[in-house]
Coordinates of C-alpha atoms and ligand atoms in Angstrom, one line a residue:
M1 CA 118.4 55.5 110.8
S2 CA 116.0 57.4 113.1
V3 CA 113.2 59.2 111.5
T4 CA 111.1 62.0 113.1
V5 CA 108.2 63.4 111.2
I6 CA 106.6 66.8 112.3
E7 CA 103.0 67.3 110.6
G8 CA 100.3 69.9 110.6
C9 CA 102.4 73.0 111.6
A10 CA 102.8 76.4 110.2
I11 CA 106.8 76.7 109.1
A12 CA 108.8 79.7 108.5
T13 CA 111.8 78.1 106.8
V14 CA 113.8 81.7 106.8
D15 CA 115.3 80.2 103.2
A16 CA 116.5 82.8 100.8
A17 CA 113.0 83.0 99.2
G18 CA 111.4 83.5 102.5
T19 CA 109.4 80.3 102.1
E20 CA 106.5 79.6 104.7
H21 CA 103.6 77.0 104.8
A22 CA 100.7 77.7 106.7
D23 CA 100.4 73.8 107.3
G24 CA 103.2 71.5 106.5
H25 CA 105.7 69.0 107.3
L26 CA 109.2 68.3 108.4
V27 CA 111.0 65.1 108.2
I28 CA 114.5 64.5 110.0
A29 CA 116.3 61.3 109.1
D30 CA 119.4 61.2 111.9
D31 CA 120.8 64.3 112.2
R32 CA 119.3 66.1 108.9
L33 CA 116.2 67.4 107.6
V34 CA 115.2 65.5 104.6
A35 CA 111.8 66.8 103.5
V36 CA 110.5 70.2 104.2
G37 CA 107.0 71.3 102.7
A38 CA 103.3 72.0 102.6
G39 CA 100.7 69.6 103.6
P40 CA 101.2 65.9 105.2
A41 CA 104.5 64.2 105.0
P42 CA 105.4 62.0 102.2
P43 CA 105.1 58.1 103.4
A44 CA 107.9 57.1 105.8
G45 CA 109.8 54.1 105.2
D46 CA 109.6 50.9 107.5
G47 CA 111.2 51.1 111.1
D48 CA 110.5 53.4 114.0
V49 CA 109.1 56.9 112.9
V50 CA 108.7 59.4 115.9
R51 CA 105.7 61.4 115.2
I52 CA 105.4 65.1 116.6
D53 CA 101.9 66.4 116.4
G54 CA 102.6 70.3 115.1
R55 CA 99.1 71.5 115.3
G56 CA 98.8 75.1 116.6
R57 CA 102.7 75.2 116.6
L58 CA 105.1 77.2 114.4
A59 CA 108.2 75.7 113.2
T60 CA 111.4 77.8 112.6
P61 CA 115.1 77.0 112.4
G62 CA 116.6 76.9 115.7
L63 CA 117.8 80.3 117.1
V64 CA 121.6 81.2 116.5
N65 CA 123.3 83.0 119.7
A66 CA 126.4 84.9 118.1
H67 CA 127.7 86.9 121.4
H68 CA 127.8 85.5 125.0
H69 CA 129.8 85.2 128.4
L70 CA 128.3 82.2 129.8
Y71 CA 130.7 82.7 132.9
Q72 CA 128.8 85.6 133.7
W73 CA 125.5 83.8 135.1
V74 CA 126.9 83.6 138.5
T75 CA 127.7 87.5 138.4
R76 CA 124.4 88.9 137.9
G77 CA 122.6 91.8 139.1
L78 CA 125.7 93.7 139.9
A79 CA 126.6 97.8 139.0
Q80 CA 123.3 98.0 137.8
Q81 CA 123.3 101.8 136.8
A82 CA 126.7 101.6 135.5
T83 CA 128.4 102.5 132.0
L84 CA 130.0 99.9 130.2
F85 CA 133.6 100.8 131.7
E86 CA 132.1 101.6 134.8
W87 CA 130.5 98.0 134.7
L88 CA 133.6 96.5 133.8
V89 CA 136.0 98.1 136.6
E90 CA 133.6 96.8 139.3
L91 CA 133.2 93.6 137.8
Y92 CA 136.8 92.6 136.7
P93 CA 138.0 91.5 140.2
V94 CA 134.9 89.3 140.8
W95 CA 135.7 87.7 137.5
A96 CA 139.2 87.2 138.8
R97 CA 137.6 84.7 141.4
I98 CA 135.8 82.2 138.8
D99 CA 137.3 78.7 138.6
A100 CA 136.1 75.5 136.6
E101 CA 133.6 74.6 139.0
T102 CA 131.6 77.9 138.8
E103 CA 132.1 77.9 135.2
S104 CA 130.4 74.7 134.8
A105 CA 127.4 75.7 137.0
A106 CA 127.3 79.1 134.9
A107 CA 127.5 77.4 131.6
R108 CA 124.7 75.1 132.5
A109 CA 122.7 77.7 133.8
G110 CA 123.0 80.0 130.6
L111 CA 122.9 77.3 128.2
A112 CA 119.5 75.9 129.5
A113 CA 118.2 79.6 129.5
L114 CA 119.0 79.4 125.6
A115 CA 117.5 76.1 125.1
R116 CA 114.4 77.0 126.4
S117 CA 114.2 80.1 124.5
G118 CA 114.8 78.3 121.3
C119 CA 118.3 78.5 120.5
T120 CA 120.1 75.5 119.3
A121 CA 123.5 76.6 118.4
T122 CA 125.4 79.1 120.4
M123 CA 129.0 80.7 120.5
D124 CA 130.9 81.6 123.7
H125 CA 133.3 84.3 124.4
H126 CA 135.6 83.6 127.2
Y127 CA 138.3 85.7 127.9
V128 CA 139.0 85.6 131.8
F129 CA 141.5 83.1 132.6
P130 CA 143.0 83.1 136.2
R131 CA 145.9 81.1 137.2
E132 CA 144.9 77.9 139.0
A133 CA 141.2 78.4 137.8
G134 CA 141.4 74.9 136.1
D135 CA 140.3 74.2 132.8
L136 CA 137.6 76.6 132.2
L137 CA 137.5 76.3 128.3
E138 CA 136.9 72.3 128.8
A139 CA 134.2 72.9 131.7
E140 CA 132.0 75.0 129.1
I141 CA 132.5 72.6 126.3
E142 CA 131.5 69.7 128.6
A143 CA 128.2 71.6 129.8
A144 CA 127.1 72.4 126.2
Q145 CA 127.5 68.6 125.5
A146 CA 125.5 67.9 128.5
I147 CA 122.9 70.3 127.6
G148 CA 122.7 69.4 123.9
L149 CA 123.4 72.3 122.2
R150 CA 125.7 73.2 118.9
F151 CA 128.8 75.1 120.4
H152 CA 131.6 77.6 119.4
A153 CA 133.9 78.2 122.0
T154 CA 136.0 81.2 121.4
R155 CA 139.5 81.3 123.3
G156 CA 139.1 85.0 124.5
S157 CA 142.0 86.6 126.1
M158 CA 143.4 90.3 127.4
D159 CA 147.0 91.0 127.7
L160 CA 146.7 95.1 128.3
G161 CA 146.5 95.7 131.9
R162 CA 146.1 98.8 133.6
S163 CA 149.8 99.3 134.1
D164 CA 150.3 99.4 130.5
G165 CA 147.4 101.8 130.0
G166 CA 144.4 99.1 129.5
L167 CA 141.3 98.9 131.5
P168 CA 141.3 95.6 133.2
P169 CA 143.5 94.9 136.4
D170 CA 146.7 93.3 135.4
E171 CA 145.5 90.1 137.6
V172 CA 142.9 89.2 134.7
C173 CA 145.5 89.4 132.0
E174 CA 147.8 86.6 130.5
D175 CA 150.9 87.0 128.7
R176 CA 150.9 86.9 124.8
D177 CA 153.0 84.3 124.2
E178 CA 150.6 82.0 126.9
I179 CA 147.7 83.0 125.1
L180 CA 148.8 82.0 122.0
A181 CA 150.1 78.7 122.8
A182 CA 146.6 78.0 124.7
S183 CA 144.6 79.3 121.6
E184 CA 146.4 76.8 119.4
A185 CA 146.3 74.0 122.1
A186 CA 142.3 74.7 122.3
I187 CA 142.4 74.4 118.3
D188 CA 143.9 71.0 118.3
R189 CA 142.2 69.6 121.1
F190 CA 138.3 70.9 120.6
H191 CA 137.7 72.1 116.8
D192 CA 135.7 70.0 114.3
P193 CA 135.8 71.4 111.0
S194 CA 133.5 68.8 109.7
P195 CA 129.9 69.8 108.4
G196 CA 127.6 68.6 111.0
A197 CA 130.5 69.7 114.0
M198 CA 128.7 70.1 117.5
V199 CA 131.8 72.1 118.7
R200 CA 134.2 74.5 117.1
I201 CA 136.7 76.8 118.3
A202 CA 137.1 80.7 117.1
L203 CA 139.9 83.0 118.7
A204 CA 138.7 86.2 120.5
P205 CA 140.7 88.7 122.0
C206 CA 138.4 90.5 124.1
S207 CA 138.5 94.6 122.8
P208 CA 140.6 97.4 121.9
F209 CA 141.2 98.6 125.6
S210 CA 142.2 95.6 126.8
V211 CA 144.4 93.8 124.2
T212 CA 147.4 94.9 122.6
P213 CA 147.3 95.3 118.7
E214 CA 150.4 92.5 118.8
L215 CA 148.2 90.3 120.2
M216 CA 145.1 90.9 117.6
K217 CA 147.6 90.6 114.9
D218 CA 149.2 87.6 115.8
A219 CA 145.7 86.2 116.6
A220 CA 144.4 86.8 113.4
E221 CA 147.7 85.2 111.8
L222 CA 146.9 82.1 114.0
A223 CA 143.4 81.6 113.2
R224 CA 144.0 81.9 109.4
K225 CA 146.8 79.5 109.5
R226 CA 144.4 77.1 111.0
G227 CA 141.2 77.9 109.5
V228 CA 139.0 79.1 112.6
R229 CA 137.1 82.3 112.9
L230 CA 137.8 85.6 114.7
H231 CA 135.5 87.9 116.9
T232 CA 136.0 90.5 119.4
H233 CA 134.0 93.4 120.8
L234 CA 133.9 96.5 118.7
A235 CA 132.5 100.2 118.8
E236 CA 130.3 99.4 121.8
T237 CA 130.4 102.5 123.5
T238 CA 132.0 106.5 123.0
D239 CA 134.1 105.7 125.7
E240 CA 135.7 102.9 123.6
E241 CA 136.1 105.3 120.7
A242 CA 137.7 107.8 122.9
F243 CA 140.0 105.3 124.1
C244 CA 141.0 104.3 120.4
R245 CA 141.3 108.1 119.3
E246 CA 143.6 108.9 122.2
R247 CA 145.9 105.5 122.3
F248 CA 145.8 104.7 118.8
G249 CA 144.9 108.1 116.8
V250 CA 142.0 106.7 115.0
R251 CA 138.5 105.1 115.3
P252 CA 137.7 101.6 116.4
V253 CA 136.7 100.4 113.0
E254 CA 139.8 101.8 111.2
Y255 CA 142.1 100.9 114.0
L256 CA 140.4 97.0 113.5
E257 CA 140.9 97.3 109.8
G258 CA 144.7 98.3 109.9
L259 CA 145.2 95.3 111.8
G260 CA 143.9 92.7 109.1
W261 CA 140.3 92.3 111.0
L262 CA 137.9 93.2 108.8
G263 CA 136.7 90.1 106.5
D264 CA 134.5 87.2 105.8
D265 CA 136.0 85.3 108.6
V266 CA 135.6 87.9 111.3
W267 CA 132.0 88.7 113.4
L268 CA 132.2 91.4 115.8
A269 CA 130.0 92.1 119.0
H270 CA 128.1 95.2 118.9
C271 CA 129.0 97.8 116.5
V272 CA 126.7 100.4 118.3
H273 CA 129.0 103.3 117.0
L274 CA 129.3 103.3 113.2
D275 CA 129.6 106.0 110.9
A276 CA 128.2 105.5 107.1
H277 CA 131.7 104.8 105.6
E278 CA 132.4 102.2 108.2
V279 CA 128.9 100.3 107.7
S280 CA 129.6 100.0 104.0
R281 CA 133.4 98.7 104.7
F282 CA 131.3 95.7 106.6
G283 CA 129.2 95.1 103.5
E284 CA 132.2 95.3 101.1
T285 CA 134.5 93.3 103.6
G286 CA 131.7 90.5 104.6
T287 CA 132.3 91.0 108.3
G288 CA 129.5 90.0 110.5
V289 CA 128.0 91.8 113.4
A290 CA 126.6 90.5 116.7
H291 CA 123.8 92.8 117.7
C292 CA 122.8 92.6 121.3
P293 CA 119.9 94.8 121.8
S294 CA 119.2 94.1 125.5
S295 CA 122.8 94.6 126.7
N296 CA 123.0 97.8 124.9
A297 CA 119.8 98.9 126.2
R298 CA 121.0 97.9 130.0
L299 CA 124.3 99.7 129.7
G300 CA 122.7 102.5 128.0
A301 CA 125.5 102.1 125.1
G302 CA 123.0 103.1 121.9
I303 CA 121.5 101.6 119.0
A304 CA 123.4 99.7 116.5
P305 CA 122.5 100.7 112.8
V306 CA 121.0 97.4 112.1
P307 CA 118.9 98.2 108.8
A308 CA 122.0 100.3 107.4
L309 CA 124.3 97.3 108.0
L310 CA 121.7 94.8 106.4
A311 CA 121.3 97.2 103.2
A312 CA 125.3 97.2 103.1
G313 CA 124.9 93.6 103.0
A314 CA 126.8 92.7 105.9
P315 CA 126.0 89.6 108.1
V316 CA 123.8 90.3 111.2
G317 CA 123.2 87.9 114.0
L318 CA 121.8 88.4 117.4
G319 CA 123.4 87.6 121.0
V320 CA 122.2 87.9 124.4
D321 CA 125.4 89.1 125.6
G322 CA 126.8 87.7 128.9
A323 CA 124.1 87.6 131.6
A324 CA 126.1 90.4 133.9
S325 CA 124.6 92.9 131.3
N326 CA 121.6 90.6 130.4
E327 CA 120.1 89.1 133.4
A328 CA 117.4 87.3 131.2
G329 CA 119.9 85.4 128.5
E330 CA 117.0 84.6 126.5
L331 CA 117.5 84.4 123.0
A332 CA 113.6 85.0 121.8
M333 CA 114.0 88.2 123.6
E334 CA 116.4 89.7 121.5
V335 CA 114.2 88.8 118.2
R336 CA 111.6 90.9 119.8
N337 CA 114.1 93.3 121.1
A338 CA 116.0 93.8 117.9
L339 CA 112.5 94.7 116.2
L340 CA 111.5 97.2 119.0
L341 CA 115.1 99.1 119.0
A342 CA 115.2 99.2 115.3
R343 CA 112.0 100.8 115.3
L344 CA 112.8 103.3 118.0
A345 CA 115.8 104.8 116.3
G346 CA 114.3 104.4 112.7
G347 CA 110.3 104.4 112.7
P348 CA 107.8 101.4 112.6
A349 CA 109.1 100.3 109.1
A350 CA 113.0 100.1 110.1
L351 CA 112.5 96.1 110.8
T352 CA 109.8 93.7 110.0
A353 CA 109.2 90.6 112.0
R354 CA 110.6 88.6 109.6
E355 CA 113.7 90.3 109.1
A356 CA 114.1 90.0 112.8
L357 CA 113.5 86.6 112.6
E358 CA 116.2 86.2 110.3
L359 CA 118.5 87.9 112.4
G360 CA 118.1 85.4 115.1
T361 CA 118.5 82.5 112.6
M362 CA 120.5 82.9 109.4
G363 CA 122.2 85.9 110.3
G364 CA 123.7 84.1 113.3
A365 CA 124.5 81.0 111.0
R366 CA 126.5 83.3 108.8
C367 CA 128.3 85.1 111.6
L368 CA 129.3 81.7 113.2
G369 CA 130.6 80.6 109.2
R370 CA 127.6 77.9 109.4
A371 CA 125.1 79.2 106.6
D372 CA 125.7 75.7 104.6
D373 CA 124.7 73.8 107.6
I374 CA 122.2 75.5 110.1
G375 CA 120.0 78.7 110.1
S376 CA 117.0 77.9 108.0
L377 CA 114.9 74.8 107.4
E378 CA 115.9 73.1 104.2
P379 CA 116.5 69.8 103.2
G380 CA 119.9 68.5 103.6
K381 CA 120.6 71.0 106.6
L382 CA 121.2 70.1 110.3
A383 CA 117.9 69.2 112.2
D384 CA 118.3 71.9 114.2
V385 CA 114.7 73.0 115.0
A386 CA 112.3 75.2 117.2
L387 CA 108.7 74.5 117.7
W388 CA 106.6 77.0 119.3
R389 CA 103.3 77.1 120.5
M390 CA 100.5 79.6 119.0
D391 CA 97.4 78.3 120.4
G392 CA 97.8 79.6 123.8
P393 CA 96.2 82.8 125.2
E394 CA 99.4 84.7 124.2
Q395 CA 99.5 84.0 120.8
A396 CA 96.2 82.6 119.9
G397 CA 94.0 84.7 117.5
I398 CA 97.0 86.4 115.5
A399 CA 96.4 85.2 112.1
D400 CA 100.4 85.7 111.2
P401 CA 102.2 83.1 113.3
V402 CA 105.5 84.8 112.4
A403 CA 104.2 88.2 114.0
G404 CA 102.9 86.0 116.7
L405 CA 106.3 84.9 117.8
V406 CA 107.8 88.0 117.4
L407 CA 105.6 90.6 118.7
G408 CA 103.9 88.4 121.2
A409 CA 105.0 87.6 124.5
P410 CA 108.5 85.8 124.3
R411 CA 107.8 82.1 126.0
P412 CA 109.5 79.0 126.4
V413 CA 110.1 77.2 123.0
E414 CA 107.8 74.0 123.2
T415 CA 109.9 71.3 121.4
L416 CA 113.7 72.0 120.4
L417 CA 115.8 69.7 118.3
V418 CA 119.6 69.7 117.8
G419 CA 120.6 67.8 115.0
G420 CA 117.3 65.7 115.6
R421 CA 118.0 65.2 119.1
V422 CA 115.3 66.3 121.7
V423 CA 116.5 69.3 124.0
V424 CA 113.5 70.3 124.9
A425 CA 110.0 68.8 125.1
G426 CA 106.8 70.0 126.5
G427 CA 108.3 73.3 127.5
E428 CA 110.9 71.4 129.8
L429 CA 114.6 70.9 129.2
R430 CA 115.1 67.0 129.0
T431 CA 118.8 66.6 129.0
A432 CA 119.4 68.1 132.6
D433 CA 117.4 69.1 135.7
E434 CA 116.4 72.7 136.0
A435 CA 115.9 72.5 139.3
E436 CA 119.5 71.1 140.0
I437 CA 121.2 73.8 137.8
G438 CA 119.3 76.5 139.9
R439 CA 120.6 75.2 143.2
D440 CA 124.2 74.8 141.6
V441 CA 124.4 78.2 140.0
A442 CA 123.2 79.8 143.6
R443 CA 126.0 78.3 145.3
A444 CA 128.2 79.2 142.9
A445 CA 127.2 82.9 142.6
R446 CA 127.8 82.6 146.4
R447 CA 131.3 80.8 146.4
V448 CA 132.5 83.4 143.7
A449 CA 131.0 86.7 146.1
E450 CA 132.6 85.4 149.1
R451 CA 136.2 84.8 147.6
T452 CA 135.8 88.5 146.1
G453 CA 134.9 89.8 149.6
A454 CA 138.1 88.0 151.0
A455 CA 140.1 89.3 148.2
R456 CA 139.2 93.1 148.8
Ligands
ZN1 ZN1 130.0 90.9 125.2

């Protein structure tokens, strides 16, 4: 058994009681926490013990990313002033040129950025599968295994092309039967239902304007038959609302509810444009929301009603969203931006620093269906831990460490443990060479741009 002891740090456990320690300890045995409390750690048994000096640090649960598109790391900085629909129309033909090699480079870069910003568990929503691109899901799962993050890959899809009245060009859409067969194959091959799982699969048709209602229904049926979760984009912009009214005669939430897509096995990205009744339906049904503040701001989409969703009892997590609409791709920044956007919409008491941290940890864990496993620092849970420096000039002198973390400058996490394994130490990624990742991603971005140019 390998044992790690962290002592001398402040701890924000983010447990149900909001327990915090000004000076506390964490003890990890193999991949689980076995003790969390105030003061020094209880004496460890014989054998090798790794000790981490936590003085001047804050320990929090590892952040959980509830929405992302890793492949977009190689298509950043495009369509800079566009609305969502304009941005998508410009980017779909670029995304049609990705392949397993570019996917791998993009995923490693995106995962490295997540790790350095304190994220221990992330989902990925991959929905572009060009023919002859190779095995993209396998490429990103291998990247997650190499970087060392807990990974929920979703098998996304689009089957409503432009010729049928959808937004995406037909060339990036797939046939419904192919999608369902590939979804089932992904579950068979990669989904690990066990409690400590490092890899899980969920099903994620892309959005109301790129997917048929038939595929939405079939995907829900398949997911429920196989015991995996469901994810999609919803109510991101007023353009989407207009599309749903025109094509389906209803608002986006009503459309989804009619397809059996509200429930505690579903989490939805964005949910910016909700009315009061829709907010209460999210709470009643336990439907989760992945709030993506930076992406919503980048695309000028609006501000999701996060305090109202929390008051209704809905699980709310945070997502960086794809890097084509959030070039930073860092999760600690989303904790800060969630607080700032909530206050821009609702005043300075709309969201506290502790509530923002809870969104980024337990809220995300609830979205991914992992609330029993991750999201808080409690004995018995997986040892997914972020240790943040509080003694540098950025945070030093702020007496409240949680305020220092959330209101202060987002900076790389100092130590990141995933299931007790060191992923970041001394503020640097230890599982891969960041310079090599940078070179690979630059080459991959060039390759996608050249292939797009050649196709135009
Ligand atoms: Zn998205």
